[in-house]
Tab-separated table of C-alpha atoms in Angstrom:
chain	number	residue	atom	x	y	z
A	125	MET	CA	106.433	-47.564	81.549
A	126	ALA	CA	103.351	-46.001	79.941
A	127	THR	CA	103.097	-43.533	82.847
A	128	TYR	CA	106.742	-42.487	82.378
A	129	CYS	CA	106.109	-41.870	78.596
A	130	VAL	CA	103.071	-39.763	79.220
A	131	ARG	CA	104.874	-37.654	81.811
A	132	ARG	CA	107.851	-37.214	79.470
A	133	TYR	CA	105.540	-36.132	76.589
A	134	LEU	CA	103.759	-33.572	78.822
A	135	SER	CA	107.001	-32.055	80.085
A	136	LEU	CA	108.325	-31.568	76.566
A	137	LEU	CA	104.984	-30.027	75.462
A	138	LYS	CA	105.096	-27.642	78.457
A	139	GLY	CA	108.691	-26.656	77.517
A	140	ARG	CA	107.601	-25.788	73.962
A	141	VAL	CA	104.668	-23.715	75.189
A	142	SER	CA	106.967	-21.889	77.646
A	143	LEU	CA	109.554	-21.240	74.943
A	144	GLY	CA	106.877	-19.963	72.548
A	145	TRP	CA	105.518	-17.647	75.232
A	146	GLN	CA	109.004	-16.298	75.996
A	147	LYS	CA	109.596	-15.617	72.314
A	148	ARG	CA	106.322	-13.681	72.096
A	149	LYS	CA	107.250	-11.792	75.240
A	150	PHE	CA	110.674	-10.799	73.910
A	151	ALA	CA	109.036	-9.787	70.561
A	152	ASP	CA	106.523	-7.637	72.326
A	153	SER	CA	109.198	-6.101	74.492
A	154	ALA	CA	111.316	-5.290	71.449
A	155	ARG	CA	108.340	-3.639	69.743
A	156	SER	CA	107.584	-1.609	72.872
A	157	ASP	CA	111.179	-0.404	73.072
A	158	GLU	CA	111.040	0.986	69.568
A	159	ALA	CA	111.014	4.813	69.799
A	160	PRO	CA	107.816	6.231	68.344
A	161	ASP	CA	107.840	9.205	66.005
A	162	PRO	CA	107.945	12.279	68.371
A	163	THR	CA	106.116	14.376	65.781
A	164	ALA	CA	103.137	12.002	65.683
A	165	VAL	CA	103.203	11.622	69.498
A	166	VAL	CA	103.108	15.404	70.141
A	167	THR	CA	100.364	16.087	67.573
A	168	ASP	CA	98.251	13.310	68.962
A	169	LEU	CA	98.668	14.564	72.502
A	170	CYS	CA	97.926	18.164	71.456
A	171	ARG	CA	94.686	17.136	69.817
A	172	SER	CA	93.523	14.824	72.540
A	173	ARG	CA	94.323	17.163	75.365
A	174	HIS	CA	92.862	20.211	73.719
A	175	PHE	CA	96.083	22.167	73.089
A	176	ILE	CA	95.693	22.524	69.290
A	177	THR	CA	92.612	22.313	67.097
A	178	GLY	CA	92.240	22.121	63.304
A	179	GLU	CA	91.238	19.930	60.455
A	180	GLN	CA	94.785	18.933	59.751
A	181	VAL	CA	97.241	19.007	62.666
A	182	GLU	CA	100.570	18.194	61.083
A	183	LYS	CA	103.992	19.718	60.796
A	184	ASP	CA	103.324	21.886	57.748
A	185	SER	CA	100.036	23.244	58.999
A	186	LEU	CA	101.523	24.058	62.402
A	187	LEU	CA	104.462	25.951	60.971
A	188	ALA	CA	102.252	27.865	58.461
A	189	GLY	CA	99.749	28.976	61.089
A	190	TRP	CA	96.697	27.024	59.829
A	191	HIS	CA	95.538	25.883	63.280
A	192	GLY	CA	93.669	27.090	66.296
A	193	TYR	CA	93.915	26.486	70.049
A	194	GLY	CA	91.847	24.608	72.415
A	195	PRO	CA	91.326	25.630	76.114
A	196	LEU	CA	94.740	24.451	77.301
A	197	GLY	CA	96.599	25.707	74.231
A	198	MET	CA	94.995	29.148	74.578
A	199	VAL	CA	96.190	29.346	78.165
A	200	LEU	CA	99.681	28.133	77.326
A	201	ARG	CA	100.090	30.799	74.664
A	202	ARG	CA	98.689	33.468	76.936
A	203	ASN	CA	101.210	32.441	79.636
A	204	LEU	CA	104.129	32.585	77.156
A	205	ALA	CA	102.996	36.033	75.913
A	206	GLU	CA	102.687	37.311	79.435
A	207	GLN	CA	106.246	36.230	80.218
A	208	TRP	CA	107.546	37.894	77.097
A	209	TRP	CA	105.689	41.104	77.840
A	210	ARG	CA	106.913	41.120	81.483
A	211	SER	CA	110.531	40.555	80.507
A	212	MET	CA	110.398	43.349	77.919
A	213	THR	CA	108.311	46.127	79.411
A	214	THR	CA	107.572	45.596	83.116
A	215	SER	CA	111.224	45.011	84.056
A	216	ARG	CA	112.603	47.815	81.830
A	217	GLY	CA	111.746	51.526	82.305
A	218	GLN	CA	112.770	52.619	78.825
A	219	VAL	CA	110.441	50.207	76.904
A	220	PHE	CA	106.876	51.350	76.179
A	221	GLY	CA	103.960	49.289	74.912
A	222	LEU	CA	102.028	49.951	71.667
A	223	SER	CA	98.933	48.662	69.942
A	224	THR	CA	98.571	49.392	66.236
A	225	LEU	CA	95.923	48.537	63.652
A	226	HIS	CA	95.879	45.186	61.793
A	227	GLN	CA	95.246	47.187	58.661
A	228	ALA	CA	98.420	49.214	58.351
A	229	GLY	CA	100.780	50.573	55.765
A	230	SER	CA	103.387	48.217	54.356
A	231	GLY	CA	106.199	50.846	54.316
A	232	GLY	CA	107.305	49.679	50.881
A	233	ARG	CA	107.579	46.023	51.945
A	234	LYS	CA	105.633	43.029	50.582
A	235	ALA	CA	102.012	43.242	51.812
A	236	LEU	CA	98.839	41.225	51.807
A	237	LYS	CA	95.722	42.863	50.469
A	238	LEU	CA	92.144	42.211	51.704
A	239	VAL	CA	90.278	42.143	48.405
A	240	ASP	CA	86.483	41.985	48.012
A	241	GLY	CA	85.980	38.822	46.023
A	242	GLU	CA	82.618	39.903	44.529
A	243	ALA	CA	84.010	43.180	43.258
A	244	LEU	CA	86.941	41.388	41.667
A	245	ALA	CA	84.579	38.918	40.012
A	246	VAL	CA	82.571	41.758	38.498
A	247	ILE	CA	85.694	43.267	36.988
A	248	LEU	CA	86.885	40.005	35.492
A	249	LYS	CA	83.503	39.105	34.040
A	250	GLU	CA	82.966	42.459	32.371
A	251	LYS	CA	83.125	41.985	28.590
A	252	GLY	CA	84.689	44.233	26.002
A	253	GLN	CA	87.702	45.384	28.094
A	254	SER	CA	91.245	45.734	26.809
A	255	VAL	CA	94.143	44.393	28.761
A	256	GLU	CA	95.043	47.952	29.750
A	257	GLN	CA	91.535	48.663	31.011
A	258	LEU	CA	91.411	45.373	32.985
A	259	THR	CA	94.762	46.082	34.576
A	260	ALA	CA	93.716	49.561	35.562
A	261	GLU	CA	90.457	48.290	37.188
A	262	VAL	CA	92.315	45.644	39.111
A	263	GLU	CA	94.970	48.142	40.316
A	264	ARG	CA	92.211	50.549	41.383
A	265	LEU	CA	90.597	47.824	43.392
A	266	LEU	CA	93.925	46.810	45.015
A	267	GLY	CA	94.579	50.468	45.866
A	268	ALA	CA	91.259	50.787	47.604
A	269	SER	CA	91.680	47.511	49.512
A	270	ALA	CA	92.947	47.257	53.080
A	271	THR	CA	96.527	46.163	53.642
A	272	LEU	CA	97.047	43.454	56.278
A	273	ARG	CA	100.186	43.611	58.284
A	274	THR	CA	102.713	40.868	57.982
A	275	GLU	CA	104.981	42.182	60.839
A	276	LEU	CA	104.916	44.744	63.638
A	277	LEU	CA	107.964	46.765	62.746
A	278	GLN	CA	106.189	49.354	60.586
A	279	GLY	CA	103.748	50.366	63.320
A	280	ALA	CA	106.586	51.100	65.731
A	281	LEU	CA	108.453	53.072	63.132
A	282	GLU	CA	105.383	55.243	62.515
A	283	GLN	CA	104.934	55.862	66.305
A	284	TYR	CA	108.580	56.770	66.836
A	285	ALA	CA	108.159	60.544	66.566
A	286	HIS	CA	105.158	60.607	68.793
A	287	SER	CA	107.115	58.674	71.493
A	288	LEU	CA	110.096	61.021	71.726
A	289	SER	CA	108.336	63.147	74.382
A	290	LEU	CA	108.244	60.100	76.741
A	291	VAL	CA	112.015	59.991	76.878
A	292	ASN	CA	112.799	63.687	76.440
A	293	ARG	CA	114.496	62.794	73.066
A	294	LYS	CA	117.074	60.735	74.917
A	295	LEU	CA	118.474	57.397	73.652
A	296	PRO	CA	118.181	54.457	74.026
A	297	PHE	CA	114.563	53.417	74.289
A	298	GLY	CA	112.224	50.788	72.791
A	299	LEU	CA	108.625	50.243	71.626
A	300	ALA	CA	107.067	46.886	72.189
A	301	GLU	CA	103.949	45.370	70.700
A	302	MET	CA	102.251	42.003	70.479
A	303	GLY	CA	99.512	41.043	68.037
A	304	VAL	CA	98.244	38.840	65.187
A	305	CYS	CA	100.004	39.126	61.784
A	306	TYR	CA	99.184	37.417	58.518
A	307	GLN	CA	101.681	35.159	56.838
A	308	PRO	CA	102.086	35.053	53.059
A	309	ALA	CA	99.725	32.708	51.246
A	310	ALA	CA	101.044	29.199	50.538
A	311	PRO	CA	99.479	25.976	49.273
A	312	ASP	CA	98.542	23.239	51.780
A	313	SER	CA	98.905	19.515	51.281
A	314	GLU	CA	95.725	19.431	49.166
A	315	GLY	CA	96.971	22.232	46.882
A	316	THR	CA	94.594	24.932	48.325
A	317	THR	CA	96.216	28.341	48.815
A	318	ARG	CA	95.782	29.621	52.342
A	319	THR	CA	96.965	32.591	54.386
A	320	GLY	CA	98.345	31.730	57.765
A	321	GLU	CA	98.126	33.650	61.081
A	322	ALA	CA	100.774	34.116	63.694
A	323	MET	CA	100.965	35.880	67.075
A	324	LEU	CA	104.120	37.984	66.873
A	325	ALA	CA	105.944	39.756	69.676
A	326	SER	CA	108.049	42.750	68.617
A	327	LEU	CA	110.542	45.020	70.252
A	328	VAL	CA	111.930	47.936	68.178
A	329	TRP	CA	114.965	49.334	69.940
A	330	PHE	CA	116.251	52.835	69.083
A	331	SER	CA	119.954	53.460	69.946
A	332	SER	CA	122.952	55.570	69.049
A	333	PRO	CA	124.814	54.578	65.896
A	334	ARG	CA	128.046	54.061	67.895
A	335	THR	CA	126.383	51.531	70.307
A	336	ALA	CA	124.103	49.768	67.871
A	337	GLY	CA	126.426	46.730	67.532
A	338	GLN	CA	126.772	46.419	71.288
A	339	TRP	CA	123.004	46.416	71.728
A	340	LEU	CA	122.555	43.758	69.130
A	341	ASP	CA	124.957	41.530	71.007
A	342	PHE	CA	123.163	42.319	74.278
A	343	TRP	CA	119.682	41.480	72.946
A	344	VAL	CA	120.894	38.266	71.270
A	345	ARG	CA	122.238	37.003	74.560
A	346	HIS	CA	119.178	38.211	76.533
A	347	ARG	CA	116.705	36.591	74.138
A	348	LEU	CA	118.570	33.272	73.888
A	349	GLN	CA	118.729	33.025	77.735
A	350	TRP	CA	115.015	33.904	77.916
A	351	TRP	CA	113.975	31.053	75.655
A	352	ARG	CA	116.289	28.607	77.422
A	353	LYS	CA	114.968	29.565	80.846
A	354	PHE	CA	111.671	27.680	80.319
A	355	ALA	CA	113.085	24.728	78.494
A	356	THR	CA	113.944	21.223	79.731
A	357	GLY	CA	116.477	20.738	76.943
A	358	ALA	CA	118.115	24.196	76.829
A	359	SER	CA	120.638	23.098	74.154
A	360	ASN	CA	117.806	22.734	71.646
A	361	PHE	CA	117.699	26.510	71.470
A	362	SER	CA	120.485	27.984	69.392
A	363	SER	CA	121.463	31.100	67.423
A	364	SER	CA	122.967	31.712	64.048
A	365	ASP	CA	124.029	34.895	62.193
A	366	PHE	CA	122.585	35.608	58.697
A	367	GLN	CA	122.521	38.283	56.001
A	368	ASP	CA	119.330	38.890	53.923
A	369	GLU	CA	119.124	39.779	50.236
A	370	CYS	CA	119.384	43.460	51.001
A	371	GLY	CA	122.633	42.983	52.897
A	372	THR	CA	121.068	43.578	56.359
A	373	LYS	CA	122.845	41.510	58.990
A	374	GLY	CA	121.191	39.874	61.958
A	375	THR	CA	120.745	36.820	64.164
A	376	ARG	CA	118.098	34.135	64.152
A	377	LEU	CA	117.205	32.049	67.197
A	378	TYR	CA	116.221	28.500	66.404
A	379	TYR	CA	114.670	25.495	68.005
A	380	SER	CA	115.707	21.977	67.003
A	381	PHE	CA	112.545	20.096	66.150
A	382	PRO	CA	112.637	16.375	65.296
A	383	TRP	CA	112.672	17.239	61.574
A	384	GLY	CA	115.279	20.028	61.837
A	385	ARG	CA	115.815	23.601	63.057
A	386	GLU	CA	113.122	26.251	62.646
A	387	PRO	CA	113.435	29.965	63.474
A	388	ILE	CA	111.444	31.244	66.427
A	389	GLU	CA	112.851	34.808	66.695
A	390	THR	CA	114.774	37.151	64.426
A	391	LEU	CA	117.027	40.108	65.449
A	392	GLN	CA	118.185	42.556	62.806
A	393	SER	CA	120.198	45.825	62.983
A	394	LEU	CA	118.458	47.958	60.382
A	395	GLY	CA	120.486	51.173	60.660
A	396	ASP	CA	118.540	54.455	60.054
A	397	ARG	CA	117.276	53.702	56.447
A	398	GLU	CA	113.925	52.228	57.505
A	399	LEU	CA	113.191	55.109	59.859
A	400	LEU	CA	114.072	57.807	57.334
A	401	GLU	CA	111.939	56.093	54.659
A	402	THR	CA	108.971	55.919	56.947
A	403	HIS	CA	109.179	59.661	57.809
A	404	GLN	CA	110.207	60.863	54.380
A	405	ASP	CA	113.763	61.877	55.252
A	406	ASN	CA	112.551	64.478	57.851
A	407	ARG	CA	115.774	64.474	59.876
A	408	ALA	CA	114.866	67.375	62.133
A	409	LYS	CA	111.764	65.457	63.269
A	410	LEU	CA	113.795	62.279	64.038
A	411	GLN	CA	116.820	63.718	65.892
A	412	CYS	CA	117.613	62.474	69.425
A	413	ARG	CA	120.271	63.152	72.007
A	414	ASP	CA	123.094	60.750	72.622
A	415	GLU	CA	124.901	62.329	75.536
A	416	ARG	CA	125.811	65.756	74.028
A	417	LYS	CA	125.463	64.817	70.420
A	418	THR	CA	122.417	64.984	68.243
A	419	VAL	CA	121.923	61.858	66.035
A	420	ILE	CA	119.473	59.944	63.942
A	421	PRO	CA	118.996	56.672	65.892
A	422	HIS	CA	119.702	53.239	64.458
A	423	VAL	CA	116.901	50.673	64.632
A	424	LEU	CA	117.186	47.148	66.066
A	425	SER	CA	114.223	44.908	65.354
A	426	VAL	CA	113.430	41.926	67.611
A	427	SER	CA	110.562	39.850	66.336
A	428	GLY	CA	109.443	36.555	67.966
A	429	ASN	CA	106.807	34.082	66.815
A	430	MET	CA	104.784	33.149	69.860
A	431	ASP	CA	102.936	30.308	68.006
A	432	ARG	CA	106.220	28.792	66.983
A	433	GLY	CA	107.431	29.211	70.554
A	434	VAL	CA	104.368	27.354	71.883
A	435	LEU	CA	105.138	24.547	69.449
A	436	ALA	CA	108.758	24.408	70.547
A	437	TYR	CA	107.902	24.164	74.232
A	438	LEU	CA	105.334	21.408	73.520
A	439	TYR	CA	108.074	19.284	71.817
A	440	ASP	CA	110.564	20.216	74.493
A	441	SER	CA	108.227	19.107	77.293
A	442	LEU	CA	107.431	15.644	75.859
A	443	GLN	CA	108.433	12.837	78.228
A	444	GLN	CA	107.700	9.126	78.002
A	445	LEU	CA	107.583	7.493	81.415
A	446	LYS	CA	107.981	3.720	81.764
A	447	LYS	CA	106.898	1.635	84.762
A	448	VAL	CA	106.799	-2.057	85.385
A	449	ASP	CA	103.990	-3.315	87.649
A	450	SER	CA	103.952	-6.261	90.059
A	451	LYS	CA	103.048	-8.607	87.220
A	452	GLN	CA	106.112	-7.548	85.141
A	453	ARG	CA	103.937	-5.687	82.632
A	454	LEU	CA	105.465	-2.612	81.102
A	455	HIS	CA	103.304	0.573	81.209
A	456	GLN	CA	104.152	3.723	79.266
A	457	ARG	CA	102.826	7.192	79.930
A	458	LYS	CA	103.241	10.179	77.624
A	459	VAL	CA	103.229	13.502	79.508
A	460	LEU	CA	104.008	17.113	78.657
A	461	LYS	CA	106.262	18.413	81.481
A	462	LEU	CA	105.992	22.160	80.962
A	463	HIS	CA	107.736	24.863	83.041
A	464	PRO	CA	105.467	25.960	85.933
A	465	SER	CA	105.341	29.541	84.533
A	466	LEU	CA	103.908	28.305	81.291
A	467	ALA	CA	101.792	25.268	82.329
A	468	PRO	CA	98.072	25.864	81.837
A	469	VAL	CA	97.220	23.554	84.736
A	470	LYS	CA	99.241	24.355	87.856
A	471	VAL	CA	97.732	21.753	90.225
A	472	ALA	CA	95.716	18.595	89.499
A	473	LEU	CA	94.106	16.410	92.073
A	474	ASP	CA	93.688	12.608	91.483
A	475	MET	CA	90.518	11.526	93.269
A	476	GLY	CA	91.298	7.860	92.984
A	477	ARG	CA	88.867	5.389	94.523
A	478	GLY	CA	86.983	5.243	97.759
A	479	PRO	CA	85.126	7.928	99.723
A	480	THR	CA	85.913	11.265	98.008
A	481	LEU	CA	83.021	13.389	99.172
A	482	GLU	CA	85.182	15.791	101.179
A	483	LEU	CA	87.700	16.122	98.349
A	484	ARG	CA	84.933	16.879	95.815
A	485	GLN	CA	83.754	19.746	98.036
A	486	VAL	CA	87.153	21.533	97.874
A	487	PRO	CA	86.478	23.274	94.562
A	488	TYR	CA	83.149	24.673	95.793
A	489	ARG	CA	84.319	25.763	99.282
A	490	GLY	CA	87.258	27.744	97.992
A	491	GLY	CA	85.836	28.993	94.686
A	492	ASP	CA	86.030	32.669	95.457
A	493	ALA	CA	89.599	32.496	96.770
A	494	HIS	CA	90.670	30.459	93.745
A	495	SER	CA	89.146	32.906	91.322
A	496	THR	CA	90.918	35.796	93.037
A	497	SER	CA	94.231	33.982	92.683
A	498	ARG	CA	93.557	33.120	89.073
A	499	LEU	CA	93.406	29.346	89.815
A	500	THR	CA	91.083	27.092	87.894
A	501	VAL	CA	89.643	24.256	89.953
A	502	SER	CA	87.483	21.451	88.632
A	503	PRO	CA	85.922	18.530	90.479
A	504	GLU	CA	86.375	16.151	87.484
A	505	ARG	CA	88.159	12.856	88.156
A	506	ASN	CA	90.100	12.942	84.839
A	507	LEU	CA	92.176	15.897	85.780
A	508	SER	CA	95.003	13.564	86.849
A	509	ARG	CA	96.094	13.141	83.288
A	510	PHE	CA	96.863	16.861	83.113
A	511	ALA	CA	98.926	16.884	86.335
A	512	GLN	CA	102.194	17.269	84.446
A	513	CYS	CA	100.840	19.347	81.532
């Protein structure tokens, strides 16, 4: 009888332990099934895998251009820029490349000034000045300071007249440029005012006034298809028409981030006003041939933010893979599955365990051939984590 009671007690105790273990297992499973914040996941991955660098890597700093790039991020942006340049210039005979100065005229638009801080401090500390004298000194300093470009449109407008000989004054044609521009200053999360940087890619398209609307529709379709071509979720890229405060109509291309839509490219039909203002209404200098007519061309501006594009493709490429092992344990992997044309690492080799002497010799044996083919090869074992980056 005593033996029966002991056995009964042990069986009940075992059942309680088993029930408690199952409850903990279900609770852990429920916590693991909770979807993590994709913004935090992407920013953590970008920092740990050397895509993005900076003191603060968060949404606001990424959108404002207050960040840098690590080795993989630099290659990713370079690949994206090369794809843009190839689609705009190499595949089109009537588009020509430009490279203008960072310190350029503003063309009457809002501009950023590069002011000597010491010279400004001397003016402000000088005693006995009236308000008019102080204002005149500050204006003189601003006039002598360099103007930093905030866009690439003005440089193309200034080079328009010099480019007419390339096309024998025949429309349509375009001028393309890519370079760093400076974003208007804005306060960060700590209240410090900072000026951001952005790599912009610009196409300025000159066409006949009668076909300007058709060209705007063409370029909107072309650019939207181009962005979607490298995406896993193509529907996250969309377009929307807008009208600015001056009444200029255009179209913006957006990417749907977890927090909402953000513009990545802007297309505007500017007419001939910007071109005439740049060249002081010298119509004879600006005239082109549209079939048998002589016209002043209309300007179409296409401006894309490559840094915002890199950010969009990083969010688009995030995939969380789940796998259950033989012991019924759930394993999750976070990978960035980028398009092969954009991926900074094309091939990665997992050495694994065991004799790997011959595999480790592969990078050294084919080093010259790999360098010629622009392939980077490393004998490190940790490359397996970049296999889908």
